[in-house]
XYZ file of C-alpha atoms in Angstrom:
552
model
C 0.450 13.789 30.760
C 0.171 12.798 27.104
C 3.893 12.112 26.872
C 3.791 10.073 30.086
C 0.901 7.983 28.721
C 2.766 7.455 25.471
C 5.910 6.239 27.145
C 3.981 3.822 29.329
C 3.565 1.733 26.181
C 7.278 1.019 26.153
C 7.271 0.211 29.849
C 4.351 -2.172 29.442
C 6.042 -3.987 26.584
C 9.289 -4.156 28.543
C 7.472 -5.651 31.496
C 5.832 -8.172 29.207
C 9.229 -9.157 27.822
C 10.800 -9.589 31.239
C 7.949 -11.618 32.671
C 7.421 -14.280 30.024
C 6.712 -17.689 31.464
C 9.120 -20.223 32.917
C 10.659 -23.570 32.168
C 8.275 -26.499 31.859
C 9.298 -29.717 33.581
C 11.398 -31.940 31.288
C 11.657 -29.193 28.682
C 14.008 -26.396 27.699
C 12.929 -22.763 27.552
C 14.958 -20.368 25.417
C 14.481 -16.627 24.993
C 15.521 -15.155 21.659
C 16.460 -11.474 21.798
C 16.843 -10.146 18.275
C 17.409 -7.114 16.073
C 17.791 -6.609 12.337
C 18.505 -3.856 9.826
C 20.124 -1.556 12.367
C 21.939 0.173 9.472
C 24.556 2.036 11.518
C 21.904 3.811 13.616
C 24.025 3.984 16.718
C 22.225 7.068 17.989
C 18.523 7.218 18.911
C 16.097 8.142 16.138
C 13.150 10.499 16.468
C 9.629 9.209 15.768
C 6.235 10.829 15.955
C 4.018 8.557 18.035
C 0.448 9.465 18.919
C 1.205 12.981 17.772
C 4.318 13.426 19.920
C 7.986 13.339 19.008
C 9.869 10.655 20.911
C 13.471 9.457 20.607
C 13.738 5.680 20.473
C 16.555 3.169 20.313
C 20.276 3.772 20.121
C 23.053 1.383 21.123
C 23.593 2.859 24.591
C 19.998 2.128 25.538
C 20.013 -1.296 23.865
C 23.134 -2.346 25.764
C 21.570 -1.312 29.079
C 18.364 -3.175 28.181
C 20.295 -6.318 27.252
C 22.179 -6.172 30.551
C 18.874 -5.877 32.370
C 17.526 -8.935 30.563
C 20.614 -10.963 31.471
C 20.220 -10.003 35.131
C 16.591 -11.092 35.221
C 16.388 -14.385 33.348
C 18.260 -17.416 32.056
C 18.830 -19.026 28.667
C 19.054 -15.914 26.515
C 20.318 -15.964 22.923
C 21.135 -12.596 21.339
C 20.816 -12.539 17.545
C 21.059 -10.033 14.699
C 19.540 -10.833 11.294
C 21.861 -8.659 9.233
C 22.302 -5.279 7.553
C 24.453 -3.763 10.240
C 26.216 -1.857 7.430
C 25.062 1.317 5.619
C 22.646 4.015 6.642
C 24.377 6.824 8.583
C 27.673 8.673 8.583
C 28.947 6.256 11.225
C 29.161 3.710 8.418
C 30.878 6.162 6.060
C 33.463 6.865 8.735
C 34.004 3.422 10.288
C 32.808 0.865 7.702
C 30.976 -1.178 10.303
C 33.761 -1.280 12.888
C 31.978 1.113 15.273
C 28.881 -1.096 15.090
C 31.037 -4.152 15.775
C 32.467 -2.525 18.904
C 28.990 -2.003 20.349
C 27.817 -5.472 19.232
C 30.665 -6.923 21.290
C 29.602 -4.875 24.290
C 25.986 -6.011 23.812
C 27.193 -9.651 23.728
C 25.488 -10.718 20.524
C 26.097 -14.414 19.869
C 25.208 -14.832 16.180
C 24.711 -12.513 13.207
C 23.457 -13.286 9.688
C 25.024 -11.636 6.664
C 22.733 -9.046 5.089
C 22.986 -7.738 1.554
C 24.448 -4.413 2.726
C 27.362 -6.145 4.354
C 28.584 -6.515 0.736
C 28.136 -2.859 -0.240
C 31.859 -2.041 -0.204
C 32.908 -5.375 -1.644
C 34.627 -8.393 -0.043
C 37.595 -6.476 1.432
C 35.823 -4.216 3.973
C 33.462 -7.060 4.892
C 36.484 -9.268 5.577
C 37.893 -6.605 7.941
C 34.610 -6.567 9.843
C 34.469 -10.371 10.060
C 38.091 -10.905 11.092
C 37.611 -9.034 14.349
C 34.109 -10.288 15.153
C 33.772 -12.080 18.490
C 30.300 -13.339 17.558
C 29.490 -16.039 15.015
C 28.509 -14.914 11.503
C 26.392 -17.272 9.393
C 25.200 -17.519 5.784
C 24.362 -20.981 4.447
C 23.577 -19.873 0.892
C 26.625 -17.650 0.296
C 29.516 -19.355 -1.488
C 33.003 -17.853 -1.261
C 35.088 -20.698 -2.644
C 36.229 -18.310 -5.402
C 36.765 -15.344 -3.047
C 39.884 -15.817 -0.899
C 39.293 -12.645 1.139
C 36.137 -14.130 2.706
C 37.097 -17.800 2.936
C 36.745 -19.176 6.444
C 35.358 -15.957 7.925
C 31.759 -17.154 8.261
C 29.952 -20.482 8.262
C 26.618 -21.903 7.063
C 25.502 -22.310 10.671
C 26.665 -22.007 14.244
C 26.136 -24.355 17.172
C 25.934 -22.344 20.391
C 25.586 -23.537 23.959
C 22.726 -22.010 25.931
C 21.827 -23.282 29.401
C 23.607 -26.577 28.817
C 21.750 -27.214 25.551
C 23.006 -27.011 21.961
C 21.133 -24.627 19.673
C 21.733 -24.525 15.921
C 21.515 -21.163 14.110
C 21.449 -21.226 10.305
C 22.104 -18.056 8.311
C 20.474 -17.035 5.028
C 21.160 -14.010 2.810
C 18.887 -12.689 0.071
C 20.039 -13.796 -3.404
C 19.105 -10.278 -4.566
C 22.433 -9.235 -3.028
C 24.116 -9.784 -6.364
C 21.924 -7.016 -7.864
C 21.423 -4.604 -4.964
C 24.859 -4.643 -3.345
C 28.462 -5.031 -4.501
C 29.629 -8.581 -3.739
C 31.685 -8.836 -6.923
C 31.830 -11.747 -9.387
C 33.564 -14.188 -7.031
C 30.776 -14.470 -4.427
C 27.940 -16.892 -5.203
C 24.378 -16.826 -3.880
C 22.609 -20.168 -3.749
C 18.983 -21.192 -3.338
C 17.963 -20.290 0.251
C 15.551 -23.191 0.757
C 17.952 -25.870 -0.482
C 20.814 -24.389 1.538
C 18.715 -24.167 4.702
C 17.343 -27.702 4.397
C 20.840 -29.083 3.860
C 22.060 -27.262 6.981
C 19.094 -28.548 9.030
C 19.918 -32.150 8.117
C 23.583 -31.618 9.036
C 22.603 -30.228 12.436
C 20.209 -33.091 13.090
C 22.947 -35.589 12.250
C 25.121 -33.846 14.839
C 22.421 -34.288 17.472
C 21.238 -30.666 17.410
C 17.446 -30.552 17.259
C 16.702 -27.016 18.465
C 17.183 -25.068 15.255
C 16.747 -21.375 14.475
C 16.982 -19.873 10.992
C 18.507 -16.394 11.105
C 17.253 -15.024 7.812
C 17.950 -11.942 5.756
C 15.378 -12.791 3.071
C 12.419 -10.599 4.040
C 9.121 -11.345 5.770
C 7.245 -12.643 2.705
C 10.103 -14.952 1.767
C 10.398 -16.170 5.375
C 6.727 -17.171 5.318
C 7.305 -19.128 2.104
C 10.391 -20.767 3.583
C 8.518 -21.754 6.746
C 5.924 -23.600 4.655
C 8.614 -25.651 2.883
C 11.355 -26.227 5.453
C 11.386 -29.285 7.716
C 13.237 -29.432 11.033
C 13.509 -25.743 11.980
C 11.137 -24.303 14.545
C 11.799 -20.553 14.379
C 12.745 -18.066 11.650
C 14.188 -14.796 12.944
C 14.105 -12.433 9.999
C 15.318 -9.187 8.506
C 15.717 -7.365 5.180
C 12.120 -6.199 4.687
C 12.144 -3.876 7.744
C 8.868 -5.443 8.867
C 7.095 -4.408 12.048
C 5.097 -7.209 13.670
C 2.969 -7.221 16.803
C 0.369 -4.943 18.361
C 0.904 -1.235 19.031
C -1.517 1.498 20.078
C 0.019 4.207 17.902
C -1.939 5.180 14.783
C 1.314 6.038 12.974
C 2.365 2.368 13.026
C 1.006 -0.308 10.708
C 2.275 -3.775 11.703
C 2.289 -6.296 8.871
C 1.173 -9.212 11.034
C 1.241 -10.826 14.471
C 4.364 -11.501 16.513
C 5.131 -14.312 16.121
C 3.479 -15.154 12.802
C 2.708 -18.882 12.956
C 3.007 -21.002 9.797
C 2.547 -24.756 9.335
C 5.458 -26.633 7.780
C 5.033 -29.725 5.521
C 4.724 -31.927 8.623
C 1.903 -29.772 9.979
C 4.093 -28.407 12.766
C 4.180 -24.773 13.855
C 7.009 -22.571 12.644
C 7.365 -19.142 14.265
C 8.342 -16.211 12.045
C 9.473 -12.973 13.705
C 11.182 -9.726 12.742
C 12.082 -6.534 14.637
C 11.372 -3.636 12.263
C 14.521 -1.513 11.761
C 17.240 0.766 13.234
C 16.901 -0.704 16.746
C 13.546 1.014 17.256
C 12.231 -2.248 18.684
C 13.903 -5.338 20.121
C 12.254 -8.677 19.449
C 11.702 -10.857 22.503
C 10.457 -14.389 21.821
C 10.291 -17.144 24.432
C 10.100 -20.704 23.084
C 9.884 -23.968 25.002
C 11.124 -27.210 23.389
C 10.712 -30.822 24.422
C 13.611 -33.257 24.313
C 12.906 -33.991 20.621
C 13.247 -30.345 19.713
C 9.522 -29.880 19.150
C 7.781 -26.682 20.206
C 5.706 -26.987 23.351
C 4.908 -23.298 23.945
C 5.821 -19.828 22.768
C 4.996 -16.222 23.485
C 6.548 -12.836 23.030
C 6.265 -9.311 21.697
C 8.650 -6.677 20.359
C 9.751 -4.167 22.976
C 9.400 -0.586 21.742
C 12.621 1.093 22.832
C 11.095 4.285 24.202
C 13.107 6.241 26.810
C 11.363 4.751 29.838
C 12.075 1.144 28.836
C 15.662 1.538 29.936
C 18.173 4.316 30.641
C 21.262 4.519 28.469
C 24.388 2.705 29.574
C 26.815 5.393 30.783
C 29.992 3.864 29.396
C 28.407 3.002 26.027
C 27.158 6.580 25.745
C 30.637 7.928 26.503
C 32.141 5.610 23.878
C 29.571 6.766 21.346
C 30.525 10.391 21.999
C 34.114 9.514 21.119
C 33.033 7.796 17.908
C 30.845 10.800 17.061
C 33.647 13.373 16.896
C 35.023 12.396 13.456
C 31.445 11.987 12.207
C 30.710 15.601 13.090
C 33.797 16.651 11.156
C 32.584 14.597 8.214
C 29.543 16.856 7.876
C 31.758 19.670 6.562
C 33.589 17.442 4.085
C 33.360 18.658 0.486
C 32.241 15.896 -1.888
C 31.673 17.755 -5.169
C 31.460 21.184 -6.800
C 28.220 22.738 -8.046
C 28.937 24.786 -11.178
C 25.405 26.220 -11.042
C 22.741 26.761 -8.419
C 20.855 23.504 -7.815
C 17.284 24.557 -7.146
C 15.289 22.764 -4.479
C 12.973 25.609 -3.470
C 9.497 24.436 -2.482
C 7.743 26.529 -5.150
C 9.803 24.796 -7.839
C 10.202 21.125 -6.847
C 6.497 20.767 -6.031
C 5.241 22.245 -9.313
C 7.730 21.856 -12.153
C 10.990 20.396 -13.340
C 13.995 21.280 -11.194
C 17.639 20.759 -12.024
C 18.191 19.449 -8.489
C 15.160 17.158 -8.852
C 16.636 15.835 -12.094
C 19.979 15.274 -10.417
C 18.506 13.404 -7.436
C 16.384 11.171 -9.686
C 19.408 10.513 -11.927
C 21.367 9.504 -8.829
C 18.641 7.060 -7.808
C 18.813 5.500 -11.269
C 22.615 5.338 -11.151
C 22.685 3.749 -7.694
C 20.321 0.926 -8.718
C 21.571 0.328 -12.261
C 22.753 -3.192 -11.399
C 19.128 -4.088 -10.637
C 18.080 -3.170 -14.189
C 16.168 -0.041 -13.163
C 14.804 2.079 -16.030
C 12.842 4.846 -14.288
C 13.225 6.892 -11.090
C 10.429 8.799 -9.340
C 11.149 11.271 -6.508
C 8.416 13.202 -4.708
C 9.123 16.916 -4.586
C 8.146 17.052 -0.924
C 11.186 14.939 -0.109
C 13.521 17.668 -1.397
C 13.930 20.206 1.396
C 16.622 22.681 0.353
C 18.672 24.070 -2.525
C 22.409 23.744 -3.079
C 24.063 27.043 -4.008
C 26.801 27.240 -6.596
C 30.104 26.231 -5.038
C 31.363 23.416 -2.805
C 28.824 20.711 -1.908
C 29.293 19.323 1.594
C 27.999 16.185 3.265
C 25.974 18.379 5.613
C 24.317 20.161 2.696
C 23.190 16.849 1.185
C 21.586 15.857 4.479
C 19.825 19.233 4.515
C 18.403 18.491 1.050
C 17.391 14.890 1.869
C 16.896 14.799 5.658
C 14.316 12.048 6.142
C 16.499 8.942 6.110
C 14.469 7.369 3.312
C 15.700 4.287 1.487
C 15.504 3.343 -2.188
C 12.898 0.749 -3.165
C 13.149 -1.097 -6.485
C 9.857 -2.381 -7.876
C 8.251 -3.605 -11.085
C 5.311 -1.527 -12.301
C 2.976 -1.817 -15.254
C 2.886 1.182 -17.549
C -0.626 1.941 -16.351
C 0.614 1.997 -12.735
C 3.348 4.454 -13.668
C 0.766 6.670 -15.365
C -1.454 6.448 -12.267
C 1.503 7.503 -10.099
C 2.144 10.496 -12.348
C -1.558 11.385 -12.196
C -1.383 11.360 -8.407
C 1.713 13.526 -8.583
C -0.055 16.317 -10.506
C -3.470 15.911 -8.863
C -2.818 18.644 -6.291
C -0.602 20.888 -8.384
C -2.541 24.007 -7.408
C -1.749 23.384 -3.723
C 1.953 22.740 -4.424
C 1.577 19.333 -2.752
C 4.691 17.311 -2.020
C 3.447 14.445 -4.191
C 4.599 16.174 -7.391
C 7.123 13.870 -9.074
C 10.623 14.698 -10.279
C 11.727 12.001 -12.727
C 14.566 10.282 -14.533
C 14.314 7.794 -17.391
C 11.063 9.272 -18.648
C 9.422 12.564 -19.556
C 5.791 13.539 -19.227
C 3.314 16.298 -19.990
C 0.182 17.253 -18.077
C -2.696 19.590 -18.861
C -4.008 21.791 -16.059
C -7.203 22.447 -18.012
C -8.181 18.833 -17.359
C -9.565 17.486 -14.056
C -7.336 15.875 -11.440
C -6.927 12.196 -12.202
C -6.975 12.783 -15.971
C -4.264 15.369 -16.496
C -1.316 13.369 -17.820
C -1.507 13.547 -21.616
C 1.874 12.155 -22.634
C 4.466 9.822 -21.087
C 7.617 8.693 -22.882
C 10.270 6.312 -21.600
C 13.955 6.770 -22.379
C 15.416 3.833 -24.315
C 18.570 3.124 -26.294
C 16.608 4.269 -29.375
C 15.504 7.492 -27.736
C 12.211 8.288 -26.042
C 9.369 5.855 -26.765
C 5.679 6.111 -25.704
C 4.877 4.408 -22.391
C 3.286 0.989 -22.982
C 0.449 0.736 -20.463
C 0.619 -3.078 -20.392
C 4.401 -3.456 -20.342
C 6.380 -3.937 -17.125
C 9.091 -1.461 -16.171
C 11.582 -1.583 -13.331
C 11.314 1.565 -11.225
C 13.116 3.020 -8.205
C 11.274 5.207 -5.673
C 11.849 6.105 -2.031
C 10.315 3.952 0.690
C 7.955 6.742 1.764
C 5.955 6.799 -1.466
C 6.463 3.039 -1.975
C 4.456 2.561 1.242
C 1.642 4.807 -0.011
C 2.877 8.128 1.360
C 1.729 11.313 -0.411
C -1.288 9.443 -1.752
C 0.674 6.893 -3.791
C -1.729 4.029 -3.121
C -0.896 2.642 -6.559
C 2.703 2.032 -5.425
C 1.670 0.508 -2.117
C -0.722 -1.911 -3.810
C 1.514 -2.892 -6.760
C 1.890 -6.667 -6.811
C 5.079 -7.118 -8.827
C 8.688 -7.516 -7.749
C 9.625 -5.232 -4.864
C 12.720 -4.919 -2.699
C 13.807 -2.237 -0.277
C 17.482 -1.921 -1.133
C 18.244 -0.263 2.200
C 20.318 2.328 0.339
C 19.912 5.677 2.075
C 18.641 8.316 -0.353
C 21.107 10.882 0.997
C 24.087 8.531 0.872
C 23.139 7.342 -2.602
C 22.992 10.948 -3.768
C 26.381 11.626 -2.186
C 27.861 8.624 -3.991
C 26.512 9.985 -7.262
C 27.899 13.472 -6.629
C 31.307 11.991 -5.811
C 31.181 10.137 -9.116
C 30.361 13.340 -11.005
C 32.840 15.547 -9.087
C 31.666 18.673 -10.949
C 27.913 19.200 -11.304
C 26.303 21.349 -13.974
C 22.705 20.144 -14.101
C 20.060 21.969 -16.101
C 16.455 21.711 -17.228
C 15.913 19.111 -19.943
C 12.222 19.234 -20.749
C 11.425 16.186 -18.631
C 8.177 17.792 -17.389
C 5.899 19.889 -19.625
C 2.984 21.900 -18.245
C 0.070 22.703 -20.570
C -2.452 25.474 -19.913
C -0.610 26.814 -16.914
C -2.458 29.804 -15.419
C -0.910 33.183 -16.166
C 1.354 34.458 -13.439
C 2.085 30.967 -12.076
C 5.432 30.448 -13.761
C 8.144 31.929 -11.539
C 10.329 34.692 -12.874
C 14.009 33.912 -13.315
C 14.843 35.168 -9.821
C 12.680 32.432 -8.303
C 15.074 29.863 -9.740
C 18.023 31.485 -8.043
C 19.336 30.151 -4.761
C 19.726 32.777 -2.024
C 23.291 33.428 -0.928
C 24.049 31.534 2.275
C 26.766 31.862 4.858
C 28.604 28.688 5.910
C 27.722 25.126 4.950
């Protein structure tokens, strides 16, 4: 009964989406159906909702749901706000082309370029764009110096819906130059100036119903809405923001759906986003008058639980075909471990681990273009060891199974110290909050009370290790779990400085680092020193050994 009650939530939201209002006399009613940050999650993902595990999303279900919407209402516009690339082995195998196949089947009309579309450089992105049967837009991305991308996307698209012209302007985060791999020949311009210029061009062409399809992030979309004149709706992505109302205690929406902001003319601008990975589909109905002004709006994200819609049979069969090479990829050898890489629970949650060092080093390496100095990885996120010998893709996913992403943020020295204090506060219980590190070293004293145990922190610099300056600002990379306050890291959740979720998968980032190294011989380096450790706590040498395992 509990599961049935849980799934009714999805049904109720689906019913709400399918029954939204009608067309006012003398006006035009448009329904925006939108996703963002799907990140190659073609298969359903498992969530714990109200204490129960439920599989949500997946392209086969989304395609069936879209077909159902088309059968039940008029004037639909299907949009994606970017970051189709990167996130699962489907991307490693197909470089976005599998996603494109299913986007065609779903009949998306317009997609914005996200930062991760540039992860492999201009060439693979060009291959994706050349075969796209939907419009791709990015008003603030300049490719005049990049011939591979010239002419493959536009600042905006004008699409016909129900006999009306609708303008869709694309925006891409300027952080792309630091957190992806666009190369030196792709330029990123000011989003506001680019969007306002595009709005004026559309108005001159007689298009007054204007949507901004943004990959800037929720906070930046709110700022844009307060400055931009002439656009009525911003459909966003990049920040993986959940909006709306949900009964599940595990969910924490960042605001209402839509979030309503006043522009400089005092007119309402609607800001929406649809979380991530296709877990929800945004459904926003807007009614315009002949001048393109908003008359009415309503909507809510539809939680894609199993009872919202069955999976489309043919899409599911196609996905099975795409999945075969992905399964083979799991056994692919990516590097060689010259020593056992220790990820045993008793080690990574209490003391320095060579595998913990390696993972944190990989986080630092992956985000080096963003100027990151320090990496922090909670020991609870490391779930297995890697025995000496070949390292396979499957083994990496066993070590880092949670699908976390890397978050780059600016922290004061005192916030870093507070994070380290939290990490050692439950040392006796071997809590998962214990931090493996790169770019710094620290010492803590177990004779002192929790909250006041860290006695020394030094940051690695070009001149060697220097004491942590409590008032200085450092750029740090962490996973999105602890960035959001998981494992008691309230200090990271509440930090007010620069913050961006790169969208880089922790497992894929680690794989990239291992491929770079080829042969791995990580050791202990004195990054973590324990003072006054109780006798008998320190494991004997055998505890550092990885048990022999059969297979991969």
